[in-house]
Coordinates of C-alpha atoms in Angstrom, one line a residue:
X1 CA 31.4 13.4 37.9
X2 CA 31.6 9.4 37.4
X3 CA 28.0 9.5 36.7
X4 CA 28.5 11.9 33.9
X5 CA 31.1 9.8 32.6
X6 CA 29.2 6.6 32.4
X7 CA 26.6 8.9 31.1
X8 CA 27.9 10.0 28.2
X9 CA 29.8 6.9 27.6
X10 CA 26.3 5.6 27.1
X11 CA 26.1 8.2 24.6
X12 CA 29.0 7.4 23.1
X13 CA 28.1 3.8 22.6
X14 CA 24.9 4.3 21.2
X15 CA 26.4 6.5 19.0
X16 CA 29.3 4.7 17.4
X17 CA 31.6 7.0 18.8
X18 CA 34.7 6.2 21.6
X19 CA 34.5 7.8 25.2
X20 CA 37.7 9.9 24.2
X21 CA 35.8 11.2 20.9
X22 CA 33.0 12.2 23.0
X23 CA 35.4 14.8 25.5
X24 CA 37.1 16.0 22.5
X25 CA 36.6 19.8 21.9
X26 CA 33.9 20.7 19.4
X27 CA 35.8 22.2 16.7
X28 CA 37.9 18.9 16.1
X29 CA 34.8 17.0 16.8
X30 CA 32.7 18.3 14.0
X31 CA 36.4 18.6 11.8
X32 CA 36.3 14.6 12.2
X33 CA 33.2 14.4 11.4
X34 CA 32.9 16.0 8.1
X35 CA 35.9 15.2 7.0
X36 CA 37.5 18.9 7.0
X37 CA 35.5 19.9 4.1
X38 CA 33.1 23.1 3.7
X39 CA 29.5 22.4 4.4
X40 CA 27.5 24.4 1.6
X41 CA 25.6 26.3 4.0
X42 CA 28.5 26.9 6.3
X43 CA 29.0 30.9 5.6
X44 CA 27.6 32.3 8.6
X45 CA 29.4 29.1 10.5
X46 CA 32.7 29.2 11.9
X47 CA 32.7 25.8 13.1
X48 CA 31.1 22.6 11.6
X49 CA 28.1 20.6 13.5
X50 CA 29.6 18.3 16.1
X51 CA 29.7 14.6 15.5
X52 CA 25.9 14.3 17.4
X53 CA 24.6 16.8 15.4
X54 CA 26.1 15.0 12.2
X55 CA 24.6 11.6 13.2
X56 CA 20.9 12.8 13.9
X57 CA 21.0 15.5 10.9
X58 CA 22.5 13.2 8.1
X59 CA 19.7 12.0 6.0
X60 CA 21.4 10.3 2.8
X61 CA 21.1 6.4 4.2
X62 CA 17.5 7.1 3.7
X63 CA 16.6 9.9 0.9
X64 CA 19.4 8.2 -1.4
X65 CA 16.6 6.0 -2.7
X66 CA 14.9 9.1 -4.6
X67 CA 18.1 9.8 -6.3
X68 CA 17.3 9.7 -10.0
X69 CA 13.9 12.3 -8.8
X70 CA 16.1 14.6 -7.9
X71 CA 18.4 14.2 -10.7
X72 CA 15.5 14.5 -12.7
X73 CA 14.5 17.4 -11.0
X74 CA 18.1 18.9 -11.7
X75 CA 17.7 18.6 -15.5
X76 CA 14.9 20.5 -15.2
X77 CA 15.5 23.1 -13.3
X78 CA 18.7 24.0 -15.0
X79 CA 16.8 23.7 -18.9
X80 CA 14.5 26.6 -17.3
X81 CA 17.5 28.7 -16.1
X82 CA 19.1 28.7 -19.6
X83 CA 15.8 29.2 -21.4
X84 CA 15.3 32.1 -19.1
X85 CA 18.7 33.3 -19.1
X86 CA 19.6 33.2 -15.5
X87 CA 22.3 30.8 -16.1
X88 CA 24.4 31.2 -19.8
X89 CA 24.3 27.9 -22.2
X90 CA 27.5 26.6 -21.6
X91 CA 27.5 26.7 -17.8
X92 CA 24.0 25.1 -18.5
X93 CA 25.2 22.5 -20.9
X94 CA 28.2 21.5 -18.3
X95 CA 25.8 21.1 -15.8
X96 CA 23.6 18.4 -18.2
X97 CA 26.8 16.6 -18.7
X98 CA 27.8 16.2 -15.2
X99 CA 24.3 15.0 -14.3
X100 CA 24.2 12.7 -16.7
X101 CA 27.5 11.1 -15.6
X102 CA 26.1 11.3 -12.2
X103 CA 23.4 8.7 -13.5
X104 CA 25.9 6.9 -14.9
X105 CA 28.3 6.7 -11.6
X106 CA 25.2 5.6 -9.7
X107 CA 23.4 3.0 -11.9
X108 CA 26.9 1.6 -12.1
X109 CA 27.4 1.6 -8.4
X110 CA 30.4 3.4 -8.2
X111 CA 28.8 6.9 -6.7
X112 CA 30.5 7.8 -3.6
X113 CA 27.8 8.2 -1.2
X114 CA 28.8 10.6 2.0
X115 CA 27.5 11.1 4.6
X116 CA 28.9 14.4 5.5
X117 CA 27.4 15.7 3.1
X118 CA 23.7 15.3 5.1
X119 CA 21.4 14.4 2.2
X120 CA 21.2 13.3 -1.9
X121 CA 20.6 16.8 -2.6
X122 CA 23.9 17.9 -1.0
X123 CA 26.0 14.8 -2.2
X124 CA 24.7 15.1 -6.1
X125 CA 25.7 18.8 -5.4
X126 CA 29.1 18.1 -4.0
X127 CA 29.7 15.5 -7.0
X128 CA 28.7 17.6 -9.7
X129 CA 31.5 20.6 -8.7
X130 CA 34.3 17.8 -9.0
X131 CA 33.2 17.2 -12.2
X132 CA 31.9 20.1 -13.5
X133 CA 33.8 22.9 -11.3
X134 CA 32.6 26.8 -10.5
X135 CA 29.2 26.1 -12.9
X136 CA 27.7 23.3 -10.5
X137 CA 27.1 25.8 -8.3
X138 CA 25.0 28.0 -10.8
X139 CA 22.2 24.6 -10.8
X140 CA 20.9 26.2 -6.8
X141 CA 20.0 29.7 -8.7
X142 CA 16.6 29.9 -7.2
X143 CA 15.9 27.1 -5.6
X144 CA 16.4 26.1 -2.2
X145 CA 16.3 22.6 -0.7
X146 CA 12.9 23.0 0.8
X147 CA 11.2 23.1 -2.5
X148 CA 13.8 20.6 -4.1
X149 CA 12.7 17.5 -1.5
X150 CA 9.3 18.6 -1.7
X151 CA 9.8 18.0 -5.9
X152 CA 11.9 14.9 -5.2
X153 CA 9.7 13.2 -3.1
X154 CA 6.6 14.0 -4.3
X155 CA 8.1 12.8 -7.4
X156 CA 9.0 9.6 -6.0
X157 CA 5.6 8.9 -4.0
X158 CA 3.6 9.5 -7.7
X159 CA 5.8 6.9 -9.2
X160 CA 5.4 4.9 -6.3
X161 CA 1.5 5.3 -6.6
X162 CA 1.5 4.4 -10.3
X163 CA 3.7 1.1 -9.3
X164 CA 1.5 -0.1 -6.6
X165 CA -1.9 0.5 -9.0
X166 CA -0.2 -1.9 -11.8
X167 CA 0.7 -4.7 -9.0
X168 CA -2.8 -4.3 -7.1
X169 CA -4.6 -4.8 -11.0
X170 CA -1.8 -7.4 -11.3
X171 CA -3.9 -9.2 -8.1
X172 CA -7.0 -8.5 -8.9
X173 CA -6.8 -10.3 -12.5
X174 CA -5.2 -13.2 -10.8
X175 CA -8.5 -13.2 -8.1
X176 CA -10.5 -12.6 -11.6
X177 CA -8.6 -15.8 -13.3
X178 CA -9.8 -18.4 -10.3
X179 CA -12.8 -16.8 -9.7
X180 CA -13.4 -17.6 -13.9
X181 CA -12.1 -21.2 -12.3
X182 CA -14.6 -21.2 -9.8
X183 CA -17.9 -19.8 -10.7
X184 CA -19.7 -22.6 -9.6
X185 CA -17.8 -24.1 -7.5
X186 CA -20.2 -24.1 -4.0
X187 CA -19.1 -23.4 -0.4
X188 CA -20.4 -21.8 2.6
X189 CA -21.2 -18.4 2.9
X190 CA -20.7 -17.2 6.3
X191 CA -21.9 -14.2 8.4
X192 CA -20.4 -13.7 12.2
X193 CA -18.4 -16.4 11.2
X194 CA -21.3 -18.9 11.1
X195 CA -22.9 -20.5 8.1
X196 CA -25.3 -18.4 6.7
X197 CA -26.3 -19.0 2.8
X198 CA -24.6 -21.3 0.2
X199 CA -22.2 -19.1 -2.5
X200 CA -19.5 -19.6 -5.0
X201 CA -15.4 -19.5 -4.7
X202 CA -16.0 -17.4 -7.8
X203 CA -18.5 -14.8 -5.9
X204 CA -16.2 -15.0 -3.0
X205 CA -13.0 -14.1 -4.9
X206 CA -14.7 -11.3 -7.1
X207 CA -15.7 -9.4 -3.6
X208 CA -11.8 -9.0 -3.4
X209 CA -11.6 -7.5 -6.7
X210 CA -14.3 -4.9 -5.7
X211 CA -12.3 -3.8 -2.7
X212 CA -9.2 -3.3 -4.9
X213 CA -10.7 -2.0 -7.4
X214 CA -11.5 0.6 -4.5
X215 CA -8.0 0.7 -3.4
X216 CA -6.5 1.4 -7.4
X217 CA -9.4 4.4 -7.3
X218 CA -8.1 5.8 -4.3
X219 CA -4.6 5.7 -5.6
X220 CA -5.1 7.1 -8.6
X221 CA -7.3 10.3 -6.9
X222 CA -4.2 10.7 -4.8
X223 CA -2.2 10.6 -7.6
X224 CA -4.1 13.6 -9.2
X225 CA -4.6 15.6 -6.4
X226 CA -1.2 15.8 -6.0
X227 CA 0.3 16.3 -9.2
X228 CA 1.0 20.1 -8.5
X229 CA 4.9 21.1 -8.7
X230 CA 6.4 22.7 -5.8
X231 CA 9.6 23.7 -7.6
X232 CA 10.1 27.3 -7.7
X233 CA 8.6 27.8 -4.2
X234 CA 12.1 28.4 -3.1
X235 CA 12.9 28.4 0.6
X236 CA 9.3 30.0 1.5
X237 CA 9.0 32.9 -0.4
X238 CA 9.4 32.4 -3.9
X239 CA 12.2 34.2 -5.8
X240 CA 13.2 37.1 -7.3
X241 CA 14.5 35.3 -10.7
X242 CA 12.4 35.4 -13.6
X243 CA 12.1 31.7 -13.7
X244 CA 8.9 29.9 -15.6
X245 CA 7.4 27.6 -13.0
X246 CA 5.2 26.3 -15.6
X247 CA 8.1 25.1 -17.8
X248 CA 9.6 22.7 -14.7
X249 CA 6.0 21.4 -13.5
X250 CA 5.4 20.4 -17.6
X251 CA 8.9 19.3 -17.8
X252 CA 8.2 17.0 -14.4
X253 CA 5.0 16.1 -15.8
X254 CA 2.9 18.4 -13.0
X255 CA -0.5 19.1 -14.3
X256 CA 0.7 22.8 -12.4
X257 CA 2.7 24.7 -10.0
X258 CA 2.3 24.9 -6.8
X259 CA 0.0 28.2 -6.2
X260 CA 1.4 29.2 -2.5
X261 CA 4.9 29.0 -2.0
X262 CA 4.1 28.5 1.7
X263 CA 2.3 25.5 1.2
X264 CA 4.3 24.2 -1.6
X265 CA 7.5 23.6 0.8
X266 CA 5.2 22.5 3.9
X267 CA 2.9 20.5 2.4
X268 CA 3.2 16.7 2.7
X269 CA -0.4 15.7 2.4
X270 CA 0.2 13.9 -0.6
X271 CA 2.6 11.2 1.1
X272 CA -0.1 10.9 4.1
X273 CA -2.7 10.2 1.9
X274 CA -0.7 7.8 -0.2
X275 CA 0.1 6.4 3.2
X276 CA -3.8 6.2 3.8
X277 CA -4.1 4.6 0.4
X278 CA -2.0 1.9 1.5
X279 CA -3.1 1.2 4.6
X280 CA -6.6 0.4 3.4
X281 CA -5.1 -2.1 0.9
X282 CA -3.4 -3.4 3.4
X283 CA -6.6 -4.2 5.6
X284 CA -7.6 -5.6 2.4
X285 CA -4.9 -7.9 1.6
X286 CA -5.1 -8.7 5.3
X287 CA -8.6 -9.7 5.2
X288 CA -8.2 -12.2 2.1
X289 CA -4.6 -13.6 4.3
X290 CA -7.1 -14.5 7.1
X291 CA -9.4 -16.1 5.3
X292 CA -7.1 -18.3 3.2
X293 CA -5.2 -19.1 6.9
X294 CA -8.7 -20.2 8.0
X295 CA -9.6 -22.0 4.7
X296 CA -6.7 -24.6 4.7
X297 CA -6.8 -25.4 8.0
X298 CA -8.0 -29.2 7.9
X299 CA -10.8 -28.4 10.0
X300 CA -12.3 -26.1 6.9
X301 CA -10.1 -28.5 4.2
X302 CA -11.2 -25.5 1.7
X303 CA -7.7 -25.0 0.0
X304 CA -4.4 -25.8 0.0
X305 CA -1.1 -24.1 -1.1
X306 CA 1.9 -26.1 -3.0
X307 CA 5.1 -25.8 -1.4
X308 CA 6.2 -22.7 -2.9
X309 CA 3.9 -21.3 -0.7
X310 CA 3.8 -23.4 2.6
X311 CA 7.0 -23.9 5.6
X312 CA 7.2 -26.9 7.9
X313 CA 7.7 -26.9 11.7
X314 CA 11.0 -27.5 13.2
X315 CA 9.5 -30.9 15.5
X316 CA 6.0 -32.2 13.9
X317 CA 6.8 -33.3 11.0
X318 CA 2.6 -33.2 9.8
X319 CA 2.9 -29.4 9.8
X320 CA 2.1 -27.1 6.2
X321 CA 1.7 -23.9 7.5
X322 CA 0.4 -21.0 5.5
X323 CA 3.4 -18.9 6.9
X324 CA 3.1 -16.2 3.1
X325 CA -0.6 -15.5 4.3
X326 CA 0.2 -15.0 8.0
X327 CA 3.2 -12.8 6.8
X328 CA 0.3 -10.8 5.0
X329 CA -1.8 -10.8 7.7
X330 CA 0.9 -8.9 9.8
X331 CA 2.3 -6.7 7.4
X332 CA -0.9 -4.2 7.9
X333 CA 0.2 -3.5 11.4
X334 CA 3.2 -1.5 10.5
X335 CA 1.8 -0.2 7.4
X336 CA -0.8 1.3 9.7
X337 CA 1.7 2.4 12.3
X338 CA 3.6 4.2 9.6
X339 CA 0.4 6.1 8.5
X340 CA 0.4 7.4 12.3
X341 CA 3.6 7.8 12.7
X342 CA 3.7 10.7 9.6
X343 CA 0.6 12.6 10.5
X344 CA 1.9 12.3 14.4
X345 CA 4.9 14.4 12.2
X346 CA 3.0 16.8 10.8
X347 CA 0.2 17.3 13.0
X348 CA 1.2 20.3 15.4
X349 CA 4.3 21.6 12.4
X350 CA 4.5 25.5 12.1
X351 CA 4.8 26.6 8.3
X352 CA 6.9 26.7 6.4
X353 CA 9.7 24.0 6.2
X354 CA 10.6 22.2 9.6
X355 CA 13.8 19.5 10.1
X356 CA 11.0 17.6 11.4
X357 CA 9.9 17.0 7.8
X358 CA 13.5 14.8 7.4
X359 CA 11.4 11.9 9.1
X360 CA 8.6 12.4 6.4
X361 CA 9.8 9.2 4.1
X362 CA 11.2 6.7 6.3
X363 CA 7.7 5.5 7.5
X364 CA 6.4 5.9 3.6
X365 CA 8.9 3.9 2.2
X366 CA 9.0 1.2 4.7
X367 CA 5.1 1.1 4.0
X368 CA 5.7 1.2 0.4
X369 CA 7.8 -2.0 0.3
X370 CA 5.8 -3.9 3.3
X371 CA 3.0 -3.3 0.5
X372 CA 4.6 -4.1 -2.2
X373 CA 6.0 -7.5 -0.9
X374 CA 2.9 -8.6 -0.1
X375 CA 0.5 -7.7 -2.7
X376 CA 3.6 -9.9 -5.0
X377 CA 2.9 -12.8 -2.1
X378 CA -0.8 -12.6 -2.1
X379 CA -0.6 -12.9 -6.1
X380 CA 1.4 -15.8 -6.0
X381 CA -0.8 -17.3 -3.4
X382 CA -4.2 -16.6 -5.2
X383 CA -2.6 -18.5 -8.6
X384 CA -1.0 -21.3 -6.4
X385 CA -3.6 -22.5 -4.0
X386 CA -5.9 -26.4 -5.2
X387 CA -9.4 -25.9 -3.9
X388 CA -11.0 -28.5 -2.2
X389 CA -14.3 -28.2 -4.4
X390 CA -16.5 -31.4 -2.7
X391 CA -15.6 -30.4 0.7
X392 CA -17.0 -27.0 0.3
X393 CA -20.1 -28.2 -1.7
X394 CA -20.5 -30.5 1.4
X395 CA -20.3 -27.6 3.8
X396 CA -22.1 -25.4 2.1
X397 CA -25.3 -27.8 2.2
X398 CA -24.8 -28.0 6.0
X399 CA -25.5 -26.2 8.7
X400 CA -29.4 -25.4 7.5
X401 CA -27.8 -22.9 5.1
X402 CA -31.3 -22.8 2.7
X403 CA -33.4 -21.8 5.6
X404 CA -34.1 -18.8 3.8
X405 CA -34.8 -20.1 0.9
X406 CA -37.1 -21.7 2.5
X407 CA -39.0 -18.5 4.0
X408 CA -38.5 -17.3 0.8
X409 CA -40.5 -20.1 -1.0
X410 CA -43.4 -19.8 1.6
X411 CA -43.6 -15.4 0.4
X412 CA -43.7 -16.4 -2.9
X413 CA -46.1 -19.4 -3.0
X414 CA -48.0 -19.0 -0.2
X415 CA -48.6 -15.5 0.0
X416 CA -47.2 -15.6 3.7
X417 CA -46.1 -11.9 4.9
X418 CA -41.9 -12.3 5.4
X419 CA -42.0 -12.4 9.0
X420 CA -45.1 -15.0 9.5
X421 CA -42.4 -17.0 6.7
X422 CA -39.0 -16.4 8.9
X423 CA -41.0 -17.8 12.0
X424 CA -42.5 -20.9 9.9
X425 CA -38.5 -21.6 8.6
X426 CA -37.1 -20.9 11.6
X427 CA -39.2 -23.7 13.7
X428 CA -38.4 -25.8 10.6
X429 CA -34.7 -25.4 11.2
X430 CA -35.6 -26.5 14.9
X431 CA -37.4 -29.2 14.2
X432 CA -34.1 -30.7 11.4
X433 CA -31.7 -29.9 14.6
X434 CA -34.2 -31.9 16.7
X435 CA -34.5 -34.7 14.4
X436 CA -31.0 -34.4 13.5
X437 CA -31.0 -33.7 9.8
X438 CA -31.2 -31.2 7.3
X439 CA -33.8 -29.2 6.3
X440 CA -34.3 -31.2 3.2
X441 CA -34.4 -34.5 5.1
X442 CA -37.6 -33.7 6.8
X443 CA -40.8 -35.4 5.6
X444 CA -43.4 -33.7 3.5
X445 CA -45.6 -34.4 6.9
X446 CA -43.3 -33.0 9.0
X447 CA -43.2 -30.0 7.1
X448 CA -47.0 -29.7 6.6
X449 CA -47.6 -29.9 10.4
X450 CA -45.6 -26.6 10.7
X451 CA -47.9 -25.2 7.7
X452 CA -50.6 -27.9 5.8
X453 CA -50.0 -25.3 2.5
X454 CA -46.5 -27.0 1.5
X455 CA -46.4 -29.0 -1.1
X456 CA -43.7 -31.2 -2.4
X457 CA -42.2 -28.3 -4.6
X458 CA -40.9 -27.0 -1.3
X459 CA -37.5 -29.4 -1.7
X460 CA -36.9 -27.7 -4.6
X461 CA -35.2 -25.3 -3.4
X462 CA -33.9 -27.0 -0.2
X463 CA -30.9 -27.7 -2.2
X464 CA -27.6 -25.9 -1.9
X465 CA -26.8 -25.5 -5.7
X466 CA -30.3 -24.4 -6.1
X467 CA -29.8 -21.8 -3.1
X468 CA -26.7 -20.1 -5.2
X469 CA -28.9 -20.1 -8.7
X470 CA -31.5 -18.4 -7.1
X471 CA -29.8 -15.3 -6.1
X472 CA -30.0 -13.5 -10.0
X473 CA -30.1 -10.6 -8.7
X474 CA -27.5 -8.2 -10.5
X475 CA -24.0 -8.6 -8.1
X476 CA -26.0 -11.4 -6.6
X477 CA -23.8 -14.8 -6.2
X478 CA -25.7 -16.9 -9.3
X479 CA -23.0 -18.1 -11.2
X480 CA -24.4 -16.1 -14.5
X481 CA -23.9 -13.0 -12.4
X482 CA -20.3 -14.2 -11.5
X483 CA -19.6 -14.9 -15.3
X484 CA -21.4 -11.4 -16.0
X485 CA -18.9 -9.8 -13.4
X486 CA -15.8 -12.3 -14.8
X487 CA -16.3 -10.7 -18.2
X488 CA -16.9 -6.8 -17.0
X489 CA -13.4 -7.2 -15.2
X490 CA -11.5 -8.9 -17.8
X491 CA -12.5 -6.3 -20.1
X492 CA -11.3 -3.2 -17.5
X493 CA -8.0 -4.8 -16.3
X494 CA -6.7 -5.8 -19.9
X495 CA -7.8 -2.5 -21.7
X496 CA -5.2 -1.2 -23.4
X497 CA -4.4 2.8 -21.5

């Protein structure tokens, strides 16, 4: 018996609640719980959910945030049961009224969130009779709230969508900007890490704004696929009312109703794959976070961020650490997790509607504002950062980074089959890192001992700057084709619609 004390005392704790609230009888439990009032769906009920069932059922600390889409929702839905005379105009116009003040309470911050009233749905509800009366409860007419969070929160993840593609073209025209800044500024090109042929910071920044460019087209097929209106799906089965699903999914801005009422209340593909969409950005924004960690460490000496954008350690007093781009960096973790955390939801869910659906937006709008923060910080980082641009010229001519150029000169001047030319640069490159020099520091002798066809225009190319000028090919990293790119994106990110 004392172990089933201390065990529920445990559960008491974690719970908020004392050890002489957890032995009291159910009926007072749940009576203290939800204040004494009359749950909306409490008919068949004769008492009211104890105070556990309270604490893991309630919902409104979380789907609060998509108040004005369900608000939104509400206007809707009631226009359409005037228009098709399920509800009469007056008991309609109340409703407006009320709703409206209900934007007004809340945008003022004097709406009285409660939580016994489980959810926004229930506490908009619950408001709108004590201002309205007998016709608030005419706005349910048939509706249920399986297809009314399905609306809201559909709603709320297509705005959220919309947002995130203005802030990641918001990025990508700030990458554009420098890489404008930087067209010919040389550095190192690197494959496995290693230095493998001379580019531009301009070429190098406009690679980002391809693999946004991908994330803003992924967004925005989300965004259409799911612009289908569940509203008027009811609990499962559609309804008996004569109501005009096409007027609410027009009103809402739907392309179209939902066409099985089933899947109109179960699905939640659309905040999965919005979840997919930002995870992938969020690899991307990672990606560019590492790189710029890497490229202002003194050892690169590539860039460096102001203040605004830099911390200090607590004991060495030398330290500027990149601490927004590490932040970054981490921030796809958890945007991943919350991608498997929903489908781990919805993966083994019976149709129709399941409570296990209440956990659908927690992870999507933690990912949401992880993603939103740092696509702001990784804007503000790309303006901000100085670029080293002689220490990356000097790099970028080191590490026998035109050995290819070299092969290449040797196919194109000499006739030599690719191979026979990669073997000829390659003991070239052996013989520099013998001699300890660069390519173009070996003699014309040396060179001619490794093949007696090169000539002096071989050093012509041996250069770094003359490495990045060769590459004209269209996406290449010549600084025409960076300019040619520069311009293409201006033009698509500030086009009016």
């Amino acid at each position: 018996m004392q172990n089933r004390r201390n065990l529920l005392s445990g559960i008491a704790l974690s719970t908020g609640l004392g050890l002489a609230t957890a032995f009291r009888p159910k009926a007072a439990l749940a009576q203290a719980a939800t204040g004494g009032g009359q749950a909306m769906w409490g008919g068949r009920f004769t008492e009211k959910p104890g105070a556990l069932m309270q604490e893991i059922n309630v919902s409104i600390d979380v789907d609060r945030r998509f108040w004005r889409q369900d608000i939104t929702a509400s206007q809707a839905h009631a226009a359409m049961l005037v228009k098709q005379k399920i509800i009469a105009a007056d008991d309609g116009e109340k409703i407006q009224g009320g709703l409206k003040t209900i934007i007004g309470e809340i945008e003022a911050g004097t709406f009285p969130f409660r939580r016994e009233f489980e959810d926004i749905h229930l506490n908009v509800e619950a408001r709108l009779g004590e201002l309205i009366g007998p016709a608030s409860g005419r706005l349910h007419t048939a509706r249920s709230r399986n297809d009314q969070v399905a609306t809201d929160f559909k709603l709320w993840v297509r705005d959220a969508l919309d947002d995130m593609q203005l802030k990641v073209k918001d990025l990508q025209l700030a990458l554009v900007t420098r890489a404008e800044q930087h067209a010919d500024s040389l550095m190192p090109g690197f494959t496995h890490m290693q230095p493998a042929q001379p580019i531009t910071l301009g070429h190098h920044l406009m690679a980002y704004v391809e693999m946004f460019a991908r994330d803003v087209s992924r967004m925005a097929d989300a965004r259409t696929r799911m612009n289908e209106c569940p509203l008027g799906s009811a609990a499962l089965a559609g309804t008996s009312f004569p109501i005009d699903r096409t007027m609410t999914a027009q009103a809402l801005g739907f392309a179209r109703p939902t066409a099985n009422s089933l899947d109109g209340v179960a699905d939640r593909d659309f905040a999965l794959e919005a979840l997919s969409c930002f995870t992938l950005c969020a690899g991307h924004l990672s990606r560019l976070a590492e790189e710029m960690v890497i490229w202002c460490n003194p050892q690169f000496g590539f860039i460096a961020f102001s203040d605004s954008y830099s911390t200090g350690s607590s004991i060495m007093p030398q330290k500027r650490n990149p601490d927004a781009a590490e932040l970054v960096r981490a921030k796809s973790g958890p945007i991943s997790g919350d991608f498997l955390a929903l489908n781990t939801v919805l993966k083994g869910l019976p149709l129709a509607y399941d409570k296990d659906l209440q956990e659908d937006k927690p992870p999507v709008f933690h990912a949401f504002d992880a993603l939103d923060l740092a696509i702001r910080a990784m804007t503000g980082m790309v303006l901000d950062f100085k670029a080293n641009t002689a220490r990356m010229a000097a790099v970028a001519a080191s590490g026998f980074s035109t050995a290819t150029d070299l092969a290449d000169w040797l196919v194109q001047n000499l006739n030599i089959p690719f191979r026979e030319a990669h073997h000829i640069s390659g003991a070239a490159v052996k013989l520099a890192e013998t001699k300890g020099v660069e390519l173009s520091q070996l003699t014309l002798k040396q060179y001619q001992s490794l093949n007696p066809g090169i000539t002096a225009d071989i050093y012509r190319v041996l250069t770094a700057k003359a490495s990045c000028e060769a590459r004209t090919s269209y996406g290449g990293s010549a600084p025409a084709q960076v300019r040619q790119q520069v311009v293409r994106w201006k033009g698509l990110l500030t086009a009016k619609g």
